[in-house]
Amino acid sequence: MMLDPEFIISALRVATPLIIVALGVLVAELAGILFLCVEGVMLCGALFGMLGAAYFGDPWIGVACGLAVGISAGLLCAALFVWVPADQVVIGLAFNIAALGLTSFVFRIMTGVVKNSSISMAWPVPEWAADHPVLVFLFQVPPLAWVAAGLFIIAAYLLFRSAPGLMLRSVGQSVEAATSAGLDVLRVRTVAMAIAGGLAGLGGAALTVGWVHSFSANITAGRGFIALAVVYFGRWYPGWTFLGGLLFGVGEVLGLNAQVLGGNSHLYLMVPYILTIIVLGMTGGGRGPREVARPYERD
Amino acid sequence: MFDFLKKSRHQVMMAAAGLAVAGSLIATPSAAQDKIKAAVIFGVNNPGSVNGWDRGHFHGAQKLIKEYGWDVDIAEGVPFPQMERTAERYGEAGYQVVIFTSSGQIRAWNAVAPKYPKTVFAMLSTTDSLPKSDNVVAYAPDFFSYGVLNGLVAGQATDSKKIGFVAGLAVKAVEDMWSGIVEGAKAVAPDVEPSYAFSGNWTDVPRAREVTDLQIRRGADVIIGNAGDGTLGILDAAKTSKAKFVGYATDWSADEPGTVLSSVLLGMDGWYDALAKEVASGKVEPKINIFGVDSFTVVPLNEKLLSADRIAKIDDSIRRYRSGELKIPVVRHEVKK
């Protein structure tokens, strides 16, 4: 069953938003910020991505809108977490609740626009490729799954093989050491939050524009938090985080498959959530960036 | 001259405003006395946003306002633990009618109705029993016969001989509807294989989409969706895979004209009409009013998706079922909970 191309495509559809958002969480956490408001930022990206796609009639513009809103939300979070600096847990939770209210309110006003906006991003299989199963499969892979894979390769390189990545990670490991090395912690963290927010918004747009082609209140349904768990699962390494995202996608689709094949539907639907608990339990001893959630105030 | 006109226009406007205020002072008390004060309680947010059950109720509430002149408050997004307190507050405030819109609210209905005998507590959803009180009434559809209509349509519209039913949760109404779908399809196409799946809640659009996608991959080419907001995902999966979709409760044709084969309307406006008339007559009886097959409407089938012959056959089977010529026994098919 798991080698069935349709199963793999389905798992990629489910995993794509998680992977993109998890990448955002990874960037924030490596810079020493607990990105608890990721659920809210993802929700904003999901709504404004859908609105953009509906308004401009182009899903890629919708994705760009999700990204832009995510960057704005990330900068807002940076203002609160980095510049104030406020408690990251309290503000993160408050931001999520505020985002739920805001998106529900905007959606209510814009319901008519969102309703008629089911524009697919899927690439049609060209005639010359129709006889080759592998090519057909590659064309069926959601476009944003390719984007997610590309982003991870770039992120893995930048975070662990470049000077800016080293700066970001050093800020997350020890602000004292980073400051004594002449780094501007506030500026590095602000940039990190803009990137993290952008990726969370992009992940939200991947959910609505790239996957279900609609929006409803609280459509993310905890997927931002699952992305957080994926990063913990991946022990703050891009490769493992990518695999963790895929694993969660496979887990959810496996649960749905098992349900259709017979058995107790509720037990199967628990699969991804049980997976989350197991993963968090397993990675409890994992060492994340030391400065995560610690507010930093410049002397 | 212009100053004079400006001045006189100002004076006329002031006089008109004064008259309006005086008129409203005189008219308001009697109008308020005439108006029935009612509340409609929803568990979901923004109930009018998505087609289906909640939009049907939302339209019903609008009907009470527009056609019957009721003064209606809408409480939306009320979580289950707050349901009882919300209904109590309306009772305490002297509302004449409180309307519950989901069978998930039955516990609150049972608890609150006996405490406020001057308020009518109406359940506009499936229920087997009434609270022990005289101020209650229920209006509920016969979900078995509703399912039969769906089964008659889907059973004869499928080419693959497989139909899929995707619902949010396995509640009694869904189980009754599923039983009707199975029996309806069997009556007109014995070789058709219906299957069901659940998305696990009434709100998760992505999950409902993936469950539907699985049904389609297993061969279903006609999908009946009843998953609340999640039905948007069901419709999207049907559209992407070029399957046909039968809409639940309200008319879905405008959402995806190339995918929606038909919708089977629950006729929820009729429940609100019945309630309004009963309240107006002052004779609300503690009774469960069942709305059967005659109250349901099958929206004309999409001619772009089915041949005229098949549409005629489906229409004929619906007519025969309604008239009693086509007898379909009530058989319960349990779903795994």
XYZ file of C-alpha atoms in Angstrom:
636
model
C 0.000 0.000 0.000
C 2.752 2.493 0.939
C 4.431 2.036 -2.451
C 1.212 2.988 -4.205
C 1.912 6.261 -6.081
C -1.459 7.656 -5.002
C -0.584 6.966 -1.376
C 2.750 8.759 -1.771
C 1.097 11.751 -3.476
C -1.484 11.910 -0.688
C 1.254 11.761 1.967
C 3.158 14.544 0.172
C 0.009 16.704 0.091
C -0.422 16.256 3.843
C 3.288 16.663 4.618
C 4.049 19.742 2.474
C 2.523 22.424 4.766
C 4.050 20.693 7.798
C 7.517 20.605 6.263
C 7.443 24.272 5.237
C 6.135 25.432 8.610
C 8.591 23.161 10.443
C 11.402 24.838 8.537
C 10.165 28.199 9.851
C 10.081 26.853 13.399
C 13.596 25.484 12.931
C 14.954 28.874 11.863
C 13.289 30.627 14.826
C 14.449 28.056 17.356
C 18.009 28.002 16.063
C 18.020 31.770 16.633
C 16.854 31.194 20.207
C 13.160 32.074 19.877
C 10.354 29.789 20.941
C 8.029 30.112 17.938
C 4.868 29.132 19.811
C 2.772 31.563 17.776
C 3.469 29.503 14.646
C -0.111 28.203 14.616
C -1.500 31.730 14.437
C 0.979 32.856 11.761
C 0.144 29.748 9.715
C -3.555 30.522 10.049
C -2.996 34.095 8.812
C -1.005 32.785 5.842
C -3.760 30.268 5.102
C -6.458 32.950 4.977
C -4.585 35.682 3.154
C -3.091 33.173 0.731
C -6.582 32.036 -0.162
C -7.857 35.608 -0.424
C -4.930 36.550 -2.659
C -5.502 33.549 -4.922
C -9.210 34.334 -5.162
C -8.772 38.066 -5.698
C -6.022 37.864 -8.333
C -7.211 34.575 -9.833
C -3.709 33.115 -9.606
C -2.681 30.572 -6.955
C 0.980 31.626 -7.101
C 0.033 35.202 -6.203
C -1.980 33.689 -3.352
C 1.111 31.858 -2.165
C 3.063 35.134 -2.370
C 0.342 36.830 -0.281
C 0.614 34.067 2.338
C 4.368 34.565 2.402
C 4.063 38.359 2.717
C 1.519 38.141 5.523
C 3.739 35.582 7.255
C 6.742 37.916 7.056
C 4.637 40.762 8.500
C 3.387 38.522 11.308
C 6.950 37.324 11.917
C 8.146 40.918 12.226
C 5.305 41.666 14.634
C 6.384 38.673 16.715
C 9.985 39.919 16.509
C 8.903 43.313 17.820
C 7.289 41.602 20.802
C 9.778 38.801 21.473
C 13.025 40.512 20.543
C 12.620 44.241 20.982
C 10.216 44.520 23.966
C 11.122 41.641 24.962
C 7.927 39.982 26.193
C 7.412 36.460 27.522
C 7.521 34.190 24.473
C 5.120 31.597 25.878
C 2.430 34.030 26.986
C 2.626 36.211 23.879
C 2.813 33.142 21.642
C -0.413 31.724 23.058
C -2.134 35.122 22.994
C -1.072 35.627 19.385
C -2.616 32.284 18.395
C -5.956 33.172 19.976
C -5.895 36.651 18.417
C -5.078 35.156 15.001
C -7.996 32.747 15.296
C -10.342 35.648 16.034
C -8.887 37.893 13.326
C -8.974 35.269 10.576
C -12.515 34.194 11.511
C -13.620 37.831 11.428
C -11.955 38.619 8.093
C -13.265 35.361 6.632
C -16.799 36.327 7.671
C -16.511 39.612 5.792
C -14.844 38.016 2.777
C -16.856 34.772 2.620
C -18.233 35.589 -0.831
C -14.749 36.045 -2.278
C -13.331 32.860 -0.789
C -16.269 30.729 -1.880
C -15.535 30.847 -5.576
C -11.821 30.440 -5.546
C -11.023 26.796 -6.039
C -8.100 27.278 -8.392
C -5.859 24.245 -8.604
C -2.051 24.556 -8.629
C -1.570 21.092 -10.073
C 0.475 20.812 -13.250
C -1.278 18.950 -16.042
C 0.618 15.916 -17.315
C 1.857 16.782 -20.839
C 1.094 14.360 -23.655
C 4.726 13.367 -24.171
C 4.925 12.225 -20.539
C 1.603 10.443 -20.322
C 3.052 7.005 -21.176
C 5.835 7.112 -18.617
C 4.582 6.234 -15.109
C 7.567 7.861 -13.415
C 7.063 11.137 -15.282
C 3.322 11.040 -14.601
C 4.106 10.588 -10.923
C 6.572 13.479 -10.915
C 3.998 15.778 -12.520
C 1.418 14.704 -9.945
C 3.635 15.691 -7.022
C 2.122 18.922 -5.602
C 4.148 21.908 -6.903
C 4.605 23.226 -3.387
C 6.148 19.888 -2.350
C 8.958 20.663 -4.805
C 9.186 24.142 -3.295
C 9.393 22.591 0.191
C 12.182 20.243 -0.891
C 14.090 23.136 -2.498
C 13.698 25.283 0.595
C 15.097 22.536 2.761
C 18.172 22.101 0.630
C 18.773 25.858 0.732
C 18.096 26.013 4.478
C 20.373 23.068 5.227
C 23.173 24.774 3.329
C 22.623 28.240 4.746
C 22.141 27.123 8.338
C 25.045 24.728 8.587
C 27.439 25.656 5.787
C 27.423 29.458 5.632
C 28.481 32.441 7.727
C 24.934 33.845 8.180
C 23.819 30.402 9.377
C 26.641 30.279 11.886
C 25.680 33.742 13.137
C 22.065 32.645 13.561
C 22.985 29.457 15.404
C 25.468 31.194 17.681
C 22.776 33.679 18.742
C 20.579 30.697 19.614
C 23.313 28.902 21.549
C 24.785 31.725 23.619
C 23.929 35.399 23.432
C 26.951 36.278 25.568
C 29.354 34.573 23.190
C 27.571 36.040 20.160
C 27.649 39.538 21.645
C 31.329 39.292 22.535
C 31.993 38.216 18.954
C 30.392 41.476 17.831
C 27.059 40.123 16.642
C 23.928 42.238 16.902
C 21.621 39.715 18.577
C 18.495 41.819 18.099
C 19.089 42.267 14.391
C 19.900 38.586 13.787
C 16.799 37.486 15.673
C 14.607 40.001 13.843
C 15.778 38.666 10.478
C 15.282 35.098 11.727
C 11.721 35.879 12.788
C 10.931 37.480 9.422
C 12.140 34.303 7.686
C 10.360 32.039 10.172
C 7.114 33.989 9.851
C 7.376 33.976 6.066
C 7.792 30.209 6.031
C 4.895 29.704 8.466
C 2.690 31.925 6.269
C 3.839 30.047 3.188
C 2.966 26.765 4.911
C -0.503 28.124 5.666
C -0.937 29.078 2.016
C 0.267 25.588 1.042
C -2.595 24.215 3.126
C -5.361 26.325 1.603
C -4.122 27.332 -1.858
C -2.032 24.263 -2.587
C -4.158 21.590 -0.998
C -7.831 22.101 -0.110
C -8.612 25.214 -2.198
C -10.818 26.714 0.496
C -10.689 28.281 3.924
C -12.720 27.707 7.066
C -12.280 29.006 10.605
C -9.320 27.349 12.372
C -8.471 25.344 9.255
C -4.937 24.689 10.507
C -6.426 22.625 13.370
C -3.193 22.329 15.335
C -0.892 21.680 12.363
C 1.383 24.525 13.489
C 1.920 22.764 16.801
C 2.572 19.486 15.004
C 5.247 21.330 12.988
C 6.763 22.346 16.311
C 6.834 18.665 17.309
C 8.407 17.801 13.951
C 11.341 20.119 14.726
C 11.812 18.476 18.109
C 11.630 15.113 16.365
C 14.281 16.293 13.926
C 16.491 17.412 16.829
C 16.906 20.806 15.195
C 18.595 19.395 12.069
C 17.042 20.245 8.677
C 17.381 16.734 7.236
C 15.744 15.003 10.165
C 13.081 17.706 10.369
C 12.293 17.107 6.695
C 12.008 13.376 7.348
C 9.874 14.060 10.423
C 7.450 16.101 8.318
C 7.226 13.282 5.791
C 6.679 10.770 8.586
C 3.774 12.776 9.964
C 2.257 12.990 6.491
C 2.588 9.231 6.055
C 1.151 8.676 9.550
C -1.956 10.730 8.859
C -2.600 9.161 5.467
C -1.935 5.711 6.889
C -4.574 6.395 9.538
C -7.080 7.458 6.905
C -6.252 4.453 4.697
C -6.682 2.054 7.567
C -10.052 3.621 8.307
C -11.325 3.029 4.801
C -9.939 -0.503 4.759
C -11.950 -1.335 7.902
C -11.673 -1.106 11.670
C -12.424 1.534 14.231
C -12.214 4.931 12.565
C -11.576 6.885 15.755
C -8.618 4.747 16.744
C -7.047 5.213 13.341
C -7.649 8.935 13.361
C -5.609 9.113 16.565
C -2.503 7.844 14.762
C -0.807 11.180 13.929
C -1.497 12.563 17.380
C -0.181 9.472 19.131
C 2.830 9.788 16.870
C 3.272 13.369 18.095
C 3.241 12.259 21.735
C 5.645 9.383 21.073
C 7.990 11.663 19.175
C 7.968 14.292 21.907
C 8.525 11.564 24.503
C 11.412 10.120 22.487
C 13.077 13.460 21.956
C 12.607 14.666 25.507
C 16.330 14.307 26.132
C 17.300 16.028 22.899
C 19.299 19.216 23.332
C 17.887 22.191 21.513
C 19.440 25.634 21.189
C 20.173 26.829 24.708
C 18.739 30.316 24.393
C 15.258 29.207 23.255
C 12.506 31.132 25.105
C 15.000 33.206 27.106
C 14.337 36.919 26.630
C 17.440 38.912 25.740
C 17.902 42.514 26.820
C 20.754 44.556 25.475
C 22.813 46.123 28.285
C -31.369 82.560 -2.455
C -29.059 79.620 -2.030
C -28.673 80.448 1.644
C -32.421 80.395 1.974
C -32.626 77.028 0.257
C -29.887 75.669 2.483
C -31.621 77.042 5.562
C -35.050 75.728 4.558
C -33.611 72.334 3.633
C -31.928 72.220 7.012
C -35.224 73.103 8.707
C -37.121 70.439 6.755
C -34.514 67.854 7.650
C -34.634 68.832 11.314
C -38.413 68.601 11.271
C -38.293 65.197 9.557
C -35.751 63.947 12.063
C -37.907 65.239 14.911
C -40.943 63.488 13.500
C -38.974 60.275 13.040
C -37.768 60.375 16.639
C -41.280 61.148 17.916
C -42.695 58.403 15.721
C -40.185 55.898 16.927
C -40.909 56.848 20.541
C -44.574 56.172 19.950
C -44.117 53.113 17.748
C -41.290 51.296 19.488
C -43.071 50.022 22.598
C -45.967 48.444 20.705
C -43.662 47.026 18.016
C -41.417 45.547 20.681
C -44.426 43.999 22.384
C -45.535 42.382 19.117
C -42.155 41.002 18.240
C -41.282 37.539 19.437
C -37.900 37.537 21.097
C -35.979 34.421 20.119
C -32.455 33.025 20.194
C -30.847 30.471 17.902
C -27.834 28.627 19.329
C -25.069 27.343 17.054
C -22.050 25.290 18.027
C -20.126 26.540 14.983
C -18.797 29.952 14.047
C -20.105 31.815 11.041
C -22.918 29.334 10.345
C -23.934 30.965 7.087
C -20.505 30.617 5.487
C -20.609 27.015 4.264
C -23.452 25.184 2.587
C -25.124 22.373 4.520
C -26.808 21.916 7.890
C -25.717 25.120 9.620
C -26.408 27.350 6.641
C -29.887 25.783 6.478
C -30.454 26.784 10.089
C -28.990 30.221 9.481
C -31.434 30.773 6.622
C -34.244 29.529 8.862
C -33.309 32.129 11.480
C -33.270 34.836 8.787
C -36.730 33.707 7.739
C -38.018 34.215 11.283
C -36.708 37.773 11.139
C -37.792 38.703 7.629
C -41.069 36.845 7.209
C -42.385 36.600 10.735
C -40.877 39.780 12.172
C -39.231 38.017 15.078
C -36.413 39.655 16.973
C -33.762 36.946 16.735
C -30.381 36.773 18.479
C -27.869 34.348 17.054
C -25.387 32.758 19.448
C -22.622 31.148 17.446
C -19.477 29.232 18.277
C -20.944 28.131 21.622
C -18.774 25.284 22.951
C -20.594 22.283 24.400
C -19.608 23.004 28.037
C -21.129 26.513 27.683
C -24.306 25.358 25.937
C -26.412 24.969 29.078
C -25.354 28.312 30.542
C -26.012 30.090 27.253
C -29.538 28.679 27.031
C -30.133 29.561 30.695
C -29.146 33.165 30.088
C -31.776 33.451 27.364
C -34.342 31.905 29.700
C -33.417 34.335 32.484
C -33.639 37.292 30.089
C -37.230 36.383 29.239
C -36.740 35.244 25.647
C -39.920 33.629 24.349
C -38.245 31.024 22.153
C -34.832 29.373 22.330
C -33.838 27.212 19.368
C -31.227 24.459 19.527
C -29.717 23.516 16.174
C -27.870 20.278 16.835
C -28.539 16.968 18.536
C -25.256 17.569 20.369
C -27.193 20.193 22.351
C -29.784 17.739 23.703
C -28.222 17.627 27.160
C -28.546 21.419 27.533
C -32.123 21.241 26.170
C -33.073 18.597 28.771
C -31.452 20.514 31.617
C -32.652 24.044 30.892
C -36.211 23.681 29.515
C -37.884 22.675 32.832
C -36.326 25.672 34.631
C -37.956 28.355 32.449
C -41.584 27.348 31.765
C -42.429 30.687 30.072
C -39.844 30.125 27.332
C -40.374 27.659 24.482
C -37.295 25.490 23.959
C -37.263 24.019 20.463
C -34.892 21.345 19.175
C -34.541 21.553 15.415
C -32.546 18.377 15.003
C -32.750 14.638 15.462
C -33.980 13.507 18.857
C -35.649 10.391 20.253
C -37.088 11.932 23.390
C -38.290 15.212 24.864
C -37.325 16.935 28.119
C -39.850 16.437 30.945
C -41.547 19.760 30.436
C -44.535 21.263 28.585
C -42.634 24.131 26.979
C -40.680 22.017 24.499
C -41.067 20.973 20.895
C -38.859 19.247 18.329
C -38.717 19.320 14.550
C -36.578 16.635 13.020
C -36.050 15.134 9.592
C -36.477 11.439 8.891
C -32.866 10.799 7.986
C -33.561 7.301 6.719
C -35.849 8.486 3.934
C -33.485 11.401 3.334
C -30.701 8.856 2.847
C -32.935 6.824 0.516
C -33.283 9.823 -1.828
C -29.495 10.186 -1.824
C -29.132 6.469 -2.500
C -31.614 6.583 -5.397
C -29.660 9.404 -7.026
C -26.147 8.063 -6.373
C -27.028 4.422 -7.069
C -28.204 5.228 -10.576
C -25.602 7.892 -11.344
C -22.538 5.749 -10.732
C -20.615 4.231 -13.623
C -18.120 2.382 -11.467
C -20.888 0.814 -9.338
C -19.270 2.278 -6.230
C -20.600 5.190 -4.226
C -18.907 6.868 -1.302
C -20.443 8.536 1.745
C -18.166 10.800 3.778
C -19.394 12.150 7.113
C -17.909 14.001 10.056
C -18.807 11.716 12.915
C -20.887 8.571 13.354
C -23.836 10.222 15.145
C -27.351 8.757 14.973
C -28.495 11.042 12.153
C -25.499 9.984 10.061
C -26.155 6.309 10.790
C -29.803 6.707 9.732
C -28.745 8.527 6.579
C -26.194 5.822 5.752
C -28.869 3.121 6.206
C -31.119 5.003 3.807
C -28.333 5.424 1.259
C -27.585 1.678 1.294
C -31.246 0.672 0.979
C -32.029 3.347 -1.626
C -29.088 2.366 -3.819
C -29.841 -1.351 -3.417
C -33.457 -0.835 -4.452
C -32.511 0.570 -7.861
C -29.063 -0.938 -8.453
C -28.466 -4.130 -6.461
C -24.893 -4.458 -7.728
C -23.823 -1.044 -6.398
C -21.347 -1.098 -3.533
C -21.703 1.823 -1.088
C -18.941 2.582 1.405
C -18.572 5.133 4.187
C -15.709 6.964 5.866
C -15.418 9.582 8.601
C -13.223 12.638 8.781
C -13.371 12.548 12.592
C -15.006 15.943 13.161
C -17.196 18.536 11.433
C -14.531 21.149 10.785
C -11.321 19.626 9.387
C -11.415 20.413 5.669
C -8.025 18.818 4.782
C -8.841 15.549 6.497
C -12.300 15.330 4.907
C -10.596 15.928 1.568
C -8.109 13.111 2.038
C -10.765 10.655 3.247
C -12.806 11.439 0.149
C -9.750 11.083 -2.054
C -9.295 7.586 -0.648
C -12.905 6.697 -1.393
C -12.420 7.887 -4.955
C -9.169 5.947 -5.322
C -11.036 2.837 -4.236
C -13.399 3.327 -7.145
C -16.243 5.548 -5.930
C -17.321 7.952 -8.657
C -20.297 9.470 -6.832
C -19.688 11.064 -3.440
C -22.285 12.062 -0.859
C -20.790 14.480 1.653
C -22.018 15.415 5.118
C -19.077 16.665 7.181
C -20.002 20.215 8.210
C -17.307 22.687 7.131
C -15.283 19.653 6.071
C -17.703 19.157 3.183
C -15.689 21.835 1.357
C -12.817 19.347 1.283
C -15.127 16.577 0.068
C -16.319 18.761 -2.777
C -12.752 19.745 -3.691
C -11.610 16.103 -3.791
C -14.600 15.220 -5.990
C -13.809 18.116 -8.310
C -10.112 17.259 -8.580
C -10.836 13.599 -9.386
C -13.789 14.395 -11.643
C -16.203 12.457 -9.428
C -19.824 13.529 -9.020
C -20.984 15.134 -5.789
C -24.410 14.998 -4.151
C -24.891 17.982 -1.867
C -26.227 17.768 1.664
C -29.053 19.828 3.194
C -28.850 22.957 1.001
C -28.241 23.638 -2.686
C -24.552 23.233 -3.554
C -24.858 23.700 -7.342
C -23.371 27.196 -7.339
C -20.261 26.052 -5.428
C -18.981 23.781 -8.216
C -21.387 23.651 -11.158
C -19.225 21.109 -12.998
C -19.064 18.673 -10.091
C -22.357 18.919 -8.217
C -24.748 16.357 -9.654
C -27.603 17.402 -7.408
C -28.382 18.352 -3.835
C -31.009 16.809 -1.627
C -32.543 19.674 0.325
C -33.671 19.046 3.872
C -36.227 21.849 3.626
C -35.180 23.354 6.932
C -37.133 26.526 6.207
C -40.234 24.381 6.699
C -39.221 23.545 10.262
C -38.891 27.237 11.046
C -42.251 27.926 9.377
C -43.876 25.237 11.503
C -42.277 26.582 14.682
C -43.302 30.178 13.901
C -46.892 29.139 13.252
C -47.074 27.000 16.366
C -45.679 29.801 18.524
C -48.073 32.328 16.936
C -51.033 30.066 17.676
C -49.963 29.879 21.319
C -50.382 26.111 21.275
C -46.914 24.678 21.472
C -47.247 21.001 22.280
C -44.449 18.847 23.659
C -44.058 16.691 20.583
C -41.432 15.479 18.102
C -42.587 16.577 14.641
C -40.980 14.390 12.008
C -40.458 15.803 8.540
C -40.486 12.971 6.039
C -39.806 12.384 2.383
C -42.364 14.923 1.198
C -40.461 17.731 2.869
C -37.218 16.919 1.027
C -36.428 18.271 -2.411
C -34.039 16.813 -4.950
C -32.533 19.684 -6.930
C -32.861 18.995 -10.710
C -29.974 16.782 -11.767
C -27.034 18.322 -13.611
C -27.580 17.633 -17.319
C -23.880 18.116 -18.010
C -22.996 15.149 -15.841
C -25.705 12.614 -16.714
C -27.605 11.619 -19.844
C -31.255 12.575 -20.182
C -32.238 8.871 -19.982
C -30.537 8.341 -16.687
C -31.916 11.563 -15.275
C -35.395 10.458 -16.300
C -34.851 7.080 -14.580
C -33.662 8.729 -11.381
C -36.548 11.213 -11.400
C -38.980 8.330 -11.957
C -37.585 6.313 -9.039
C -37.849 9.361 -6.781
C -41.443 9.893 -7.872
C -42.277 6.214 -7.237
C -40.632 6.321 -3.801
C -42.517 9.453 -2.841
C -45.841 7.978 -3.982
C -45.229 4.702 -2.137
C -45.091 2.711 -5.366
C -41.417 1.911 -4.736
C -41.323 0.373 -1.281
C -38.037 0.481 0.552
C -37.926 -1.270 3.926
C -36.387 0.499 6.891
C -33.281 -1.545 7.574
C -30.602 -0.323 9.964
C -26.996 -0.580 8.869
C -24.652 0.063 11.726
C -21.468 1.994 11.241
C -18.365 1.216 13.249
C -18.101 3.782 16.031
